Coordinates of C-alpha atoms in Angstrom, one line a residue:
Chain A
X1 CA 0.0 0.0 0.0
X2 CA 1.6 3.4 -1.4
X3 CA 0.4 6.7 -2.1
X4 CA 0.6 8.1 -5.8
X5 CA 0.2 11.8 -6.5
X6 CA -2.0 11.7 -9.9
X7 CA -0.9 14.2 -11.9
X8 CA -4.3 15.7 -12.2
X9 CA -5.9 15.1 -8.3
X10 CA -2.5 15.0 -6.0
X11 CA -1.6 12.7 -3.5
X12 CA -4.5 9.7 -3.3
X13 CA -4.2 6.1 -1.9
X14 CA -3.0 3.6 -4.1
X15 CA -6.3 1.4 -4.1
X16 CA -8.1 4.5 -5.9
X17 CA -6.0 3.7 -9.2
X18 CA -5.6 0.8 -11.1
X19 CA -2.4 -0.6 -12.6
X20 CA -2.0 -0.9 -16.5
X21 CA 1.7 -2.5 -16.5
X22 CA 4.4 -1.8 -18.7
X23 CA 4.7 1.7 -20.5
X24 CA 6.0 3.0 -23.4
X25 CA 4.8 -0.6 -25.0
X26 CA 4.6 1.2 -28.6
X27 CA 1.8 -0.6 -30.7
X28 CA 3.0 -1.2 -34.1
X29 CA 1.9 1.0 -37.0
X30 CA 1.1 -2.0 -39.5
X31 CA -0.1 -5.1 -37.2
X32 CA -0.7 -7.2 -40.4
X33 CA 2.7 -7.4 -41.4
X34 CA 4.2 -8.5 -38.6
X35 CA 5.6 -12.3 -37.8
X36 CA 4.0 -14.4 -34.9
X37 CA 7.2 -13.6 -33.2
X38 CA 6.8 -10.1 -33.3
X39 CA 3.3 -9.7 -32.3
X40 CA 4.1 -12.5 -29.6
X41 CA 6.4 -10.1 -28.0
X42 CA 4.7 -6.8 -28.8
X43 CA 1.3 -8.7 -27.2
X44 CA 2.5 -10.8 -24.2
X45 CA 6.5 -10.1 -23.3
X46 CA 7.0 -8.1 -20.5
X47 CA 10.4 -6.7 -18.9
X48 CA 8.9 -7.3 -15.4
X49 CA 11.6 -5.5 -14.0
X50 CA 13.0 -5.7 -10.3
X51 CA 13.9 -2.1 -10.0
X52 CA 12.9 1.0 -11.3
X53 CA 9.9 0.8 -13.9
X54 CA 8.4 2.9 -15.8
X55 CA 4.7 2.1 -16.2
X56 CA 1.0 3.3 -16.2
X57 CA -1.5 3.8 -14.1
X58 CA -5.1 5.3 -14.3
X59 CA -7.2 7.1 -11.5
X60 CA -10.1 4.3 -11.5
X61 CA -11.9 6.1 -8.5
X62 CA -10.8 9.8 -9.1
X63 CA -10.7 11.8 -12.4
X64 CA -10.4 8.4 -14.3
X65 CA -7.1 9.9 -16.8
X66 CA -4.3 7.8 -17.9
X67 CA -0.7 8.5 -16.1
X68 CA 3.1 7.4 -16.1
X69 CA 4.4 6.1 -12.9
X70 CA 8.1 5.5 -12.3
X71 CA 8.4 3.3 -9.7
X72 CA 11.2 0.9 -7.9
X73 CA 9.0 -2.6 -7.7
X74 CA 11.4 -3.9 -5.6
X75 CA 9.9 -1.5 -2.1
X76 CA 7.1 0.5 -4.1
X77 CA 8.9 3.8 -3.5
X78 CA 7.8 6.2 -6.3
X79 CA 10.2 8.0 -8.0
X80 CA 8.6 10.4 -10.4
X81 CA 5.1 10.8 -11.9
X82 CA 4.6 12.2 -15.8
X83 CA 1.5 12.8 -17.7
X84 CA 0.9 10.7 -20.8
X85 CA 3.1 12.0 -24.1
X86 CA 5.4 13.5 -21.6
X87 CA 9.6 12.2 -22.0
X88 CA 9.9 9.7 -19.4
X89 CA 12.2 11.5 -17.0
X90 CA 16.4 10.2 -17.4
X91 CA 17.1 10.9 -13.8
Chain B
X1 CA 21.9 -45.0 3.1
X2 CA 19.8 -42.7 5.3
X3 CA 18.2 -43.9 8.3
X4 CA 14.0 -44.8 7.6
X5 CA 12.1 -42.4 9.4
X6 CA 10.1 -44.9 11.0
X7 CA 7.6 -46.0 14.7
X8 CA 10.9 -47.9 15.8
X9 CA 13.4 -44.8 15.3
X10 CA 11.4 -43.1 16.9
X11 CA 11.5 -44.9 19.5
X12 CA 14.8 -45.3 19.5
X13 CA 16.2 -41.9 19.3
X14 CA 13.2 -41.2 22.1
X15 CA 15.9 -42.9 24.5
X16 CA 18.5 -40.5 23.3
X17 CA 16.2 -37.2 23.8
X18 CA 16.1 -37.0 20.0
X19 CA 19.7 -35.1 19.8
X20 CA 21.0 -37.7 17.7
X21 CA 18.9 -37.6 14.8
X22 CA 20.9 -37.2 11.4
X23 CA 20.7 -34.3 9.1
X24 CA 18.3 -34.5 6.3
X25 CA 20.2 -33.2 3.9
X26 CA 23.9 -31.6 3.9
X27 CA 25.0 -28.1 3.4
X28 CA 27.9 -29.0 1.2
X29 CA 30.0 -26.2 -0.6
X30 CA 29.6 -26.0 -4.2
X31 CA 31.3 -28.1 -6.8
X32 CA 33.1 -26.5 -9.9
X33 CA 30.8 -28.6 -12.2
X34 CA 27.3 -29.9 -12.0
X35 CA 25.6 -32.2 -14.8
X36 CA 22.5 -30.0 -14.4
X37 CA 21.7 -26.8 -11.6
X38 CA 18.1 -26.4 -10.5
X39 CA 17.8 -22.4 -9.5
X40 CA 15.3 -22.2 -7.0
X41 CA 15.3 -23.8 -3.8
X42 CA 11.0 -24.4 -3.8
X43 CA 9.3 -27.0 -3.9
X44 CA 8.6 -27.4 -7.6
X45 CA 12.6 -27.3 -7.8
X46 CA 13.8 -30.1 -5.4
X47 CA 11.0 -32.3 -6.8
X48 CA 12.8 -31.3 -9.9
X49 CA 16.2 -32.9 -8.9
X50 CA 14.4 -35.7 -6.5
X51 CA 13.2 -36.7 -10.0
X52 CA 16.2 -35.9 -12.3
X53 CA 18.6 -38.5 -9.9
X54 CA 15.3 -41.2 -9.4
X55 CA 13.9 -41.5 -12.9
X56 CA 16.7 -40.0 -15.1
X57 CA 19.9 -41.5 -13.3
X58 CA 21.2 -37.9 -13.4
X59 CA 23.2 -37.7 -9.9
X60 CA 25.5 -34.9 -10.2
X61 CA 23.0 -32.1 -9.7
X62 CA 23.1 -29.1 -7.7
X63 CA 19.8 -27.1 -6.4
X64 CA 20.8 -23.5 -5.7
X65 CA 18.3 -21.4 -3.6
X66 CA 19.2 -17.9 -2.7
X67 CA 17.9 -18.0 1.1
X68 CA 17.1 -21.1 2.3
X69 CA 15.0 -24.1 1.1
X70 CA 10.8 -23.8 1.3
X71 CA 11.3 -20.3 2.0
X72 CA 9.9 -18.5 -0.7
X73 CA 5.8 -19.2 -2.2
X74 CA 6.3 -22.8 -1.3
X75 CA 6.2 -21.5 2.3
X76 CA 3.7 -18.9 2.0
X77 CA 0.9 -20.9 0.2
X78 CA -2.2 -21.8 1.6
X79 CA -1.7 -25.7 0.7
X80 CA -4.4 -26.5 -1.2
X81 CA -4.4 -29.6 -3.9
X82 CA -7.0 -29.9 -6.3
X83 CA -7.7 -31.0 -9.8
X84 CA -10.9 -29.7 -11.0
X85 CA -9.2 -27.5 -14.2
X86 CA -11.3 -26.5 -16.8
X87 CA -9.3 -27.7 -20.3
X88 CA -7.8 -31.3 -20.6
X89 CA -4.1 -29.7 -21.3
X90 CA -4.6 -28.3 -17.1
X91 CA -6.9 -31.4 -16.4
X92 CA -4.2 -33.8 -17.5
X93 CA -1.0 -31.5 -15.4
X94 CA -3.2 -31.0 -12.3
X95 CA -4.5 -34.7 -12.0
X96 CA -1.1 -36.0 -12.6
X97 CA 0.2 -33.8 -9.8
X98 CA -2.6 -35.1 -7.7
X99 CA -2.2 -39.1 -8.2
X100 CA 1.5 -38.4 -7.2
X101 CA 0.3 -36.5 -4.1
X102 CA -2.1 -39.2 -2.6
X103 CA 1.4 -41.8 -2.7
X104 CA 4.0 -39.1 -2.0
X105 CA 4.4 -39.6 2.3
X106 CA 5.1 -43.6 1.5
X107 CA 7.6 -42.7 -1.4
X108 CA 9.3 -40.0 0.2
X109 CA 9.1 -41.9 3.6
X110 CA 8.3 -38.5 4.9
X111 CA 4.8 -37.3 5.8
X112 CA 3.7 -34.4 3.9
X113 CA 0.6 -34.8 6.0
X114 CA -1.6 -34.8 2.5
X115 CA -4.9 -35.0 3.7
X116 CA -8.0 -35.4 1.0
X117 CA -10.4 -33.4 3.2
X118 CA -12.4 -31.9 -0.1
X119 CA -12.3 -29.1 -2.1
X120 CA -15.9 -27.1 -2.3
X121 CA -16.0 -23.9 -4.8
X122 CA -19.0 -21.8 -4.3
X123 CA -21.1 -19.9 -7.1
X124 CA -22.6 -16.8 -6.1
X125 CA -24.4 -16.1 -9.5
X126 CA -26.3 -17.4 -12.7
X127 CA -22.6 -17.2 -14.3
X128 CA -20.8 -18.7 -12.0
X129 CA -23.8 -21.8 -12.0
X130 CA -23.4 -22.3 -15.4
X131 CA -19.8 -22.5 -15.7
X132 CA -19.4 -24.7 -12.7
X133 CA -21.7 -27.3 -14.0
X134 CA -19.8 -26.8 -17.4
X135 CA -16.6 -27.3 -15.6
X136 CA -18.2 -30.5 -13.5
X137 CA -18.8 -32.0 -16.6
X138 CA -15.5 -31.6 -18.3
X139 CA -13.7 -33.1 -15.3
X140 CA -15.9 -36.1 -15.3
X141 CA -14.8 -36.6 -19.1
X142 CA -11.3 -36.7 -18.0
X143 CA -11.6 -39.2 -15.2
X144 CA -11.6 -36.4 -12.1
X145 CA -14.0 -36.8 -9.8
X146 CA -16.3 -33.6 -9.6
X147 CA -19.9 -33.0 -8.3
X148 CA -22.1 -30.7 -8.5
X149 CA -24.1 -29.6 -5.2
X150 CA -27.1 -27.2 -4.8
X151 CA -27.4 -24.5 -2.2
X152 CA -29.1 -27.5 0.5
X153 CA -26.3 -29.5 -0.6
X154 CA -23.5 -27.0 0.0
X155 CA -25.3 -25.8 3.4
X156 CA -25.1 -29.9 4.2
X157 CA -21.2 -30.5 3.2
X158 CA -20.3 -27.4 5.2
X159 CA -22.6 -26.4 7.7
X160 CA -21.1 -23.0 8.9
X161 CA -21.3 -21.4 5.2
X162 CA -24.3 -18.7 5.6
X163 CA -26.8 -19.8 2.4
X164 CA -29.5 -17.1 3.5
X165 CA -30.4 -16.2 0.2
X166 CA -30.6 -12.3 1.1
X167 CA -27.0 -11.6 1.5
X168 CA -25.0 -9.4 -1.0
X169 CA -23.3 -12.7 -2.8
X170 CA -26.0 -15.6 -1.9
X171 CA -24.4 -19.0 -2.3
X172 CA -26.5 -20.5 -5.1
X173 CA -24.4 -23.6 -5.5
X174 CA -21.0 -25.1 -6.0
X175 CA -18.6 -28.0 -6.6
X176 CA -17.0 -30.9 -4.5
X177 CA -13.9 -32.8 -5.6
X178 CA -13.4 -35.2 -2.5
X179 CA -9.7 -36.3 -3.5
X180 CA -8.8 -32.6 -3.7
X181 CA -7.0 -31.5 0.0
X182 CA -4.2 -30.0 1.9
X183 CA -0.7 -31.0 2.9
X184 CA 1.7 -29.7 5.1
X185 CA 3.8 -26.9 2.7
X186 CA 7.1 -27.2 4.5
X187 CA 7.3 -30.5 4.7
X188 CA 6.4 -31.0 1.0
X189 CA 10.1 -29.2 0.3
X190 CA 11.6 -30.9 3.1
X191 CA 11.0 -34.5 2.2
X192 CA 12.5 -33.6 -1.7
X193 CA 15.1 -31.9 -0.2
X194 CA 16.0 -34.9 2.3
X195 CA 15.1 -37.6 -0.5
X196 CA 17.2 -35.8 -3.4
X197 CA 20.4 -35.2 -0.8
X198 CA 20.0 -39.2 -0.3
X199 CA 20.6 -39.6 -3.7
X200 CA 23.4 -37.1 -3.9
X201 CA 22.2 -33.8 -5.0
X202 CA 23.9 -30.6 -3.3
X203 CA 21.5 -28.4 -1.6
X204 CA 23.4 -25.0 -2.0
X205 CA 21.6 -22.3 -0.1
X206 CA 22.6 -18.4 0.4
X207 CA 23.7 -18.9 -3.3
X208 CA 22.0 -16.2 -5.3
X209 CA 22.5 -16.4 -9.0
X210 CA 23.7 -13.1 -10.3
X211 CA 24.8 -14.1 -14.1
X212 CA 23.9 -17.0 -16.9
X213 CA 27.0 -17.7 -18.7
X214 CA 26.2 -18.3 -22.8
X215 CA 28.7 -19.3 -25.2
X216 CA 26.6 -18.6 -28.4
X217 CA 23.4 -20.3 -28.3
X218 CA 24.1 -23.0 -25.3
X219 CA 24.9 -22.3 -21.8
X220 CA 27.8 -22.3 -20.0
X221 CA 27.4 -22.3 -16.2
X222 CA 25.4 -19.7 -13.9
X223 CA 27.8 -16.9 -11.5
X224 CA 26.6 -17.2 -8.0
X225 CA 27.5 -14.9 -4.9
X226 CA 29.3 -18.2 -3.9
X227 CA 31.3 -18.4 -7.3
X228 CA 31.2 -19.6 -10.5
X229 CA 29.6 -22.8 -11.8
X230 CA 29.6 -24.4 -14.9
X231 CA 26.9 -27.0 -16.2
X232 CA 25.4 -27.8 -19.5
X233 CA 22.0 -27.9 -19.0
X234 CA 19.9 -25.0 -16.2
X235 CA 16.9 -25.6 -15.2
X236 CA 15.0 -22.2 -13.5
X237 CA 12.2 -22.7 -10.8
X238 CA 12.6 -19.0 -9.6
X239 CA 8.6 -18.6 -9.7
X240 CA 8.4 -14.7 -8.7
X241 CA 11.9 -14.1 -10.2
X242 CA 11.7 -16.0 -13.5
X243 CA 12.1 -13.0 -15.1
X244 CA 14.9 -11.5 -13.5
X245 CA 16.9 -14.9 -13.7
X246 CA 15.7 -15.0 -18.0
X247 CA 16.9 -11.5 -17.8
X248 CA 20.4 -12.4 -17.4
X249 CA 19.7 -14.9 -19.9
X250 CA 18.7 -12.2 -22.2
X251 CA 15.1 -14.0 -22.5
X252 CA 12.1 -12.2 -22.3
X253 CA 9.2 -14.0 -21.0
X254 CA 5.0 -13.4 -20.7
X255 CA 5.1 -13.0 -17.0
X256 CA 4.3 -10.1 -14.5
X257 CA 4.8 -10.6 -10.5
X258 CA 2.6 -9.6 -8.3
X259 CA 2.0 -10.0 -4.3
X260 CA -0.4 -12.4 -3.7
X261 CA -1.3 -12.3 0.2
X262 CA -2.8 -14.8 2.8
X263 CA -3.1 -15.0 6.5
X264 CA -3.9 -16.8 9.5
X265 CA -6.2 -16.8 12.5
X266 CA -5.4 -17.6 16.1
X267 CA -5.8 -21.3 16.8
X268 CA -9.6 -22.9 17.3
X269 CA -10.9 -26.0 17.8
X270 CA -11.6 -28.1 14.8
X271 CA -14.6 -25.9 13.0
X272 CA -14.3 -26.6 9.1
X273 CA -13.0 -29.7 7.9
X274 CA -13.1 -28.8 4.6
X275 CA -11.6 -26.1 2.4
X276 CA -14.2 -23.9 1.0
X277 CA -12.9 -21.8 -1.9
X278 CA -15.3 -18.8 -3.4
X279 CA -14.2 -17.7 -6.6
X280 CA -16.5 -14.1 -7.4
X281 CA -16.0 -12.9 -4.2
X282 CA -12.2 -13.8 -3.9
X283 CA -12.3 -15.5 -0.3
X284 CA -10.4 -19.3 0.6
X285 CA -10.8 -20.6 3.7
X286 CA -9.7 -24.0 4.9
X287 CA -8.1 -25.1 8.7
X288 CA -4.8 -25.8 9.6
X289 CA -3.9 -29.0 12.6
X290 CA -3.0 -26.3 14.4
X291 CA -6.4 -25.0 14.2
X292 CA -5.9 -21.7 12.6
X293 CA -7.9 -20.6 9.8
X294 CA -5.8 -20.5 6.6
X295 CA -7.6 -17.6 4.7
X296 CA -6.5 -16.8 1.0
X297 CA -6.5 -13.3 -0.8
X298 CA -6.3 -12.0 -4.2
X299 CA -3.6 -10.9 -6.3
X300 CA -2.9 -7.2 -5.8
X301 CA -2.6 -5.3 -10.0
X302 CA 0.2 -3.9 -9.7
X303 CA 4.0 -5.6 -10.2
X304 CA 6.2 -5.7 -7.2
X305 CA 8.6 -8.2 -5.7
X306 CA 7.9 -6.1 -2.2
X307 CA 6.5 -9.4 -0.6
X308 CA 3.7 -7.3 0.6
X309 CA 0.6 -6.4 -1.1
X310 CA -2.3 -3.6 -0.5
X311 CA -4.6 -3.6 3.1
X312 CA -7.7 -2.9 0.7
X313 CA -7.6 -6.6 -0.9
X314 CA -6.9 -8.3 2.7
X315 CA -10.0 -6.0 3.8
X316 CA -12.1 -7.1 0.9
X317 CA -11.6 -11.0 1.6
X318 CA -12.8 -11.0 4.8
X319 CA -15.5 -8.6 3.8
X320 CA -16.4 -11.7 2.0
X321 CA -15.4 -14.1 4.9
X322 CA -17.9 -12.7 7.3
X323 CA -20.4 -12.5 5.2
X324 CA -20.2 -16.3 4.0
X325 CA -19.2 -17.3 7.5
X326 CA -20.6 -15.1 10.5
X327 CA -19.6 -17.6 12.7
X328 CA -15.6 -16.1 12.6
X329 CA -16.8 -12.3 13.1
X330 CA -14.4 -12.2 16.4
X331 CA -11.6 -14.1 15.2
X332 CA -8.4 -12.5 15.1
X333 CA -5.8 -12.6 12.8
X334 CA -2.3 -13.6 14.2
X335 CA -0.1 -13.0 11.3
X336 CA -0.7 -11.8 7.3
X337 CA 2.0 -11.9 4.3
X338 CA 2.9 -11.9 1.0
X339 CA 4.7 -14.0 -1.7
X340 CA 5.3 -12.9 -5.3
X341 CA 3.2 -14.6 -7.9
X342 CA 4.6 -14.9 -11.8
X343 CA 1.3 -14.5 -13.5
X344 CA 0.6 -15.5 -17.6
X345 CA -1.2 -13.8 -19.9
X346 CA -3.3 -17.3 -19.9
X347 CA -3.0 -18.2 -16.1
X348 CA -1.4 -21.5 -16.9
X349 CA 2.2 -22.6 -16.3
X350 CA 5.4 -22.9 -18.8
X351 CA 7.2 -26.1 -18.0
X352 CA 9.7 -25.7 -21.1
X353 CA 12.8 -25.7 -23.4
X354 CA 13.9 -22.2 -24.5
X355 CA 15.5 -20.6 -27.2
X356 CA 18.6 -21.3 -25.7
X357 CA 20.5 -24.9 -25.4
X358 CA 20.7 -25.8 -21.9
X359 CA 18.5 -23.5 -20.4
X360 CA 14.9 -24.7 -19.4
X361 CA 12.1 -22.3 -17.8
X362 CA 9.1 -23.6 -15.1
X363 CA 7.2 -21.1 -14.1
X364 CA 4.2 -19.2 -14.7
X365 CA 2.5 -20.9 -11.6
X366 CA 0.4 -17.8 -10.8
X367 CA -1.5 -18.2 -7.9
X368 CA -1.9 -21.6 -7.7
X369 CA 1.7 -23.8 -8.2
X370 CA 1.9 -25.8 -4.2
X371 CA -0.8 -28.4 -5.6
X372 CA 0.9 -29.6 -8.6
X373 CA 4.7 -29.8 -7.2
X374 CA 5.2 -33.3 -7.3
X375 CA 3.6 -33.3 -11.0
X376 CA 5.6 -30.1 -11.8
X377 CA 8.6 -31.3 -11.0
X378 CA 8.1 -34.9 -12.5
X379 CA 7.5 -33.5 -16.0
X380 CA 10.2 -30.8 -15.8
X381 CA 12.7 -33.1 -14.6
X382 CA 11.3 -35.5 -17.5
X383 CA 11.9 -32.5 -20.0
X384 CA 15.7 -31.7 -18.6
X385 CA 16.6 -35.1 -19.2
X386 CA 15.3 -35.6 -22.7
X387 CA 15.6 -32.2 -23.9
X388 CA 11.8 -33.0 -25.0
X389 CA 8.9 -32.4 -23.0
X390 CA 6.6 -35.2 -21.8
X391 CA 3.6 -35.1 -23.6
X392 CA 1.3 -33.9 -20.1
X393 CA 3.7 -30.5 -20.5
X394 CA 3.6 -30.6 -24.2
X395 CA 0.7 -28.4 -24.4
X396 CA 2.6 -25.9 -21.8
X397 CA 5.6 -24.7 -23.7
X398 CA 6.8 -21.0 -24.1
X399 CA 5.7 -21.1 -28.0
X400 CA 2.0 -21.2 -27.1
X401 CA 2.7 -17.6 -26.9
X402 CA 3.8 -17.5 -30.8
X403 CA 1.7 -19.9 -31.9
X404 CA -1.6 -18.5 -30.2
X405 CA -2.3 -22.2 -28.5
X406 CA -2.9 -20.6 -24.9
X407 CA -4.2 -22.7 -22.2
X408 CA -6.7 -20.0 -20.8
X409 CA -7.8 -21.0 -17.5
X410 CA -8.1 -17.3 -16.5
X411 CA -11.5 -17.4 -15.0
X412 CA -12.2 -21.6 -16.0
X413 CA -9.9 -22.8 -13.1
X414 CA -12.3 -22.1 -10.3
X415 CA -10.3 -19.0 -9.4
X416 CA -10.3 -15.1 -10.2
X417 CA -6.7 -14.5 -10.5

């Protein structure tokens, strides 16, 4: 149990928002032309990183908008929060 | 040759003040070379090796755990066994997990105190009515044995289960398997452990891995905090950390972790002699012989390898508890924890050969790995040995993902994951 400051409604437990994994998973432009292998991974491989991921999260019970979350999964300690579109920060 | 744990050494070491009991297994230091490493020190991985030196005559094998043995999901479980899966792939893995269970206290002359007290899951709505009798019927089809009970029948079975049809999830039916059960989860990866170090596998423990060593497309040996050691052929049981260990491998894999929490109550007398599992509203309750209630949770959404998960989804099992059982509305809870789940896209496991030569993945276990360990490790060691998996793990190999084959017992398998 963590607290995540939505971008949008500030600080808000963590059971108000729902978790939608991996970010910066970049669809592909032309779905038909890609091999089973590449829509394999594209569709079901995950980094499922131990450390410090970047991923999304929306706020379910609040203003319901899409968010990225960068967050060490190893203790849940948040380290930065960034609208959607926004560069992922490097530090 | 170890001594047999039996009535007349017991005896016998009683006149000693039990001090001179032998080790079960040894803590030996590594070797420099290993005909095959299990990584993971869980259950599913020293059934792995118990089965690799019995059935495969592979004796040089090494099971490295980084803390100690039993200590990670296979220790925070809440024991239950059951085969009642949906699809004949999970029907045919399951059951085969099960028919080793109901022999495994003779054959491991240890006793995993596997007891076939029933598994009941509840339906709460038209839904869950229909696809429970659905599911009843496909497990009589592949020889499990499956009923399906009514609300009087369910009320009868287990009499503490509130079937008033005014509360907020009424109980309008559900399913019995009477070989399903609990065993004792420690003991499970104790009696591999000691029958594996009979045959002479090393039990490394405090040996993380930190690196997989590749020499084009094969391996070469894994780097542990306690050195480096080389082996041909690696197979991973890291459950929670698959993907960190197929990381280092350069592997990606369909999996996401999550905490997945249970808890216990303080000690009663015996009350429920069954285990009661409720799949809509996300509530397992079965009793341990020590007499505490053994209550399971959901998954929380989010990944973490924290070991701890959210108070909100503890809160909303027993919501669900006290409702289905007011009978345990002043029990108190002694102690609560987590374990990290690797979860599928399709809830079912990989037990599989990889891209890479040598290296071998099982996991994928989600929520629901303790039951099938002996089967688990059975078929993995099966696939280790022959580079070729058995044809009950065919069906679970990492291509499903590629191929679109999926096993999808998300939902089916009698649990919301």
């Amino acid at each position: 149990m963590f607290i995540i400051n939505c971008p949008y409604c500030g600080e808000r437990e963590q059971s108000e928002f729902k978790a939608g994994g991996e970010a910066h998973i970049i669809r592909p432009k032309q779905p038909t032309e890609l091999s089973d292998d590449q829509w394999a991974e594209y569709l079901f491989m995950r980094k499922n990183i131990k450390g410090v991921q970047f991923e999304r999260w929306v706020h379910t019970h609040g203003c319901r908008k899409w968010f990225n979350v960068v967050r060490d999964t190893s203790n849940d300690v948040i380290k930065a929060v960034y609208k959607m579109g926004e560069k992922p920060p490097t530090k | 040759m170890k001594n047999k744990y039996s009535l007349f050494s017991l005896v016998k070491n009683a006149f000693s003040y039990h001090e001179n009991w032998e080790k079960a297994w040894k803590d030996p230091e590594p070797k420099k070379e290993y005909d095959a490493v299990i990584v993971g020190g869980g259950g599913h991985g020293l059934a792995t090796a118990y089965y690799l030196a019995k059935k495969h005559n592979i004796k040089n094998i090494a099971v490295v755990e980084k803390g100690w043995i039993g200590g990670g999901n296979t220790g925070r479980n809440t024991t239950i066994i059951r085969s009642n899966y949906l699809w004949d792939a999970s029907a045919g893995l399951y059951d085969h997990a099960l028919k080793i269970w109901e022999n495994l206290s003779q054959e491991l002359n240890y006793n995993v105190m596997f007891s076939q007290r029933g598994v009941m899951n509840l339906a709460h709505n038209l839904q869950d009515v229909r696809d429970l009798k659905r599911r009843t019927h496909a497990n009589r089809l592949n020889g499990i044995d499956a009923v399906y009970l009514n609300t009087e029948q369910v009320k009868k079975f287990c009499p503490i289960i509130n079937t008033s049809p005014d509360i907020r999830y009424p109980v309008l039916g559900g399913t019995l398997q009477k070989r399903a059960g609990t065993a004792r989860h420690d003991a499970v990866a104790w009696g591999y452990a000691r029958g594996a170090d009979e045959m002479g596998v090393d039990i490394i423990q405090n040996c993380e891995v930190k690196g997989i060593k590749r020499s084009g497309d094969s391996v070469e040996g894994i780097e542990t905090t306690r050195g480096f050691i080389k082996t041909k052929k690696i197979g991973v049981v890291a459950a929670g950390h698959s993907s960190v260990i197929a990381n280092m491998a350069g592997l990606r894999l369909p999996l996401e972790s999550k905490p997945l929490q249970a808890l216990v109550s303080e000690p009663v007398k015996p009350i429920i002699d069954t285990v009661v599992m409720s799949n809509a509203v996300h509530a397992y309750v079965s009793q341990s012989d020590k007499g505490e209630l053994v209550i399971g949770a959901g998954t929380d959404d989010y990944i973490s390898y924290s070991q701890k998960g959210s108070h909100d989804i503890v809160e909303g099992t027993l919501n669900a508890i006290l409702e289905l059982y007011p009978i345990f509305s002043r029990m108190r809870m002694l102690r609560q924890w987590g374990g990290i789940v690797d979860i599928c896209p399709d809830a079912s496991p990989i037990i599989s050969k990889t891209s890479i030569k040598g290296l071998y993945f099982n996991c994928g276990w989600g929520t629901g790995g303790f039951k099938a360990t002996p089967g688990s490790g059975d078929l993995f060691a099966h696939t280790i040995a022959n580079d070729e998996p058995h044809k009950l793990n065919a069906a679970f190999n990492i291509n499903r993902f590629v191929s679109g084959d999926l096993v999808d017992e998300h939902g089916a398998a009698a649990v919301a994951h």
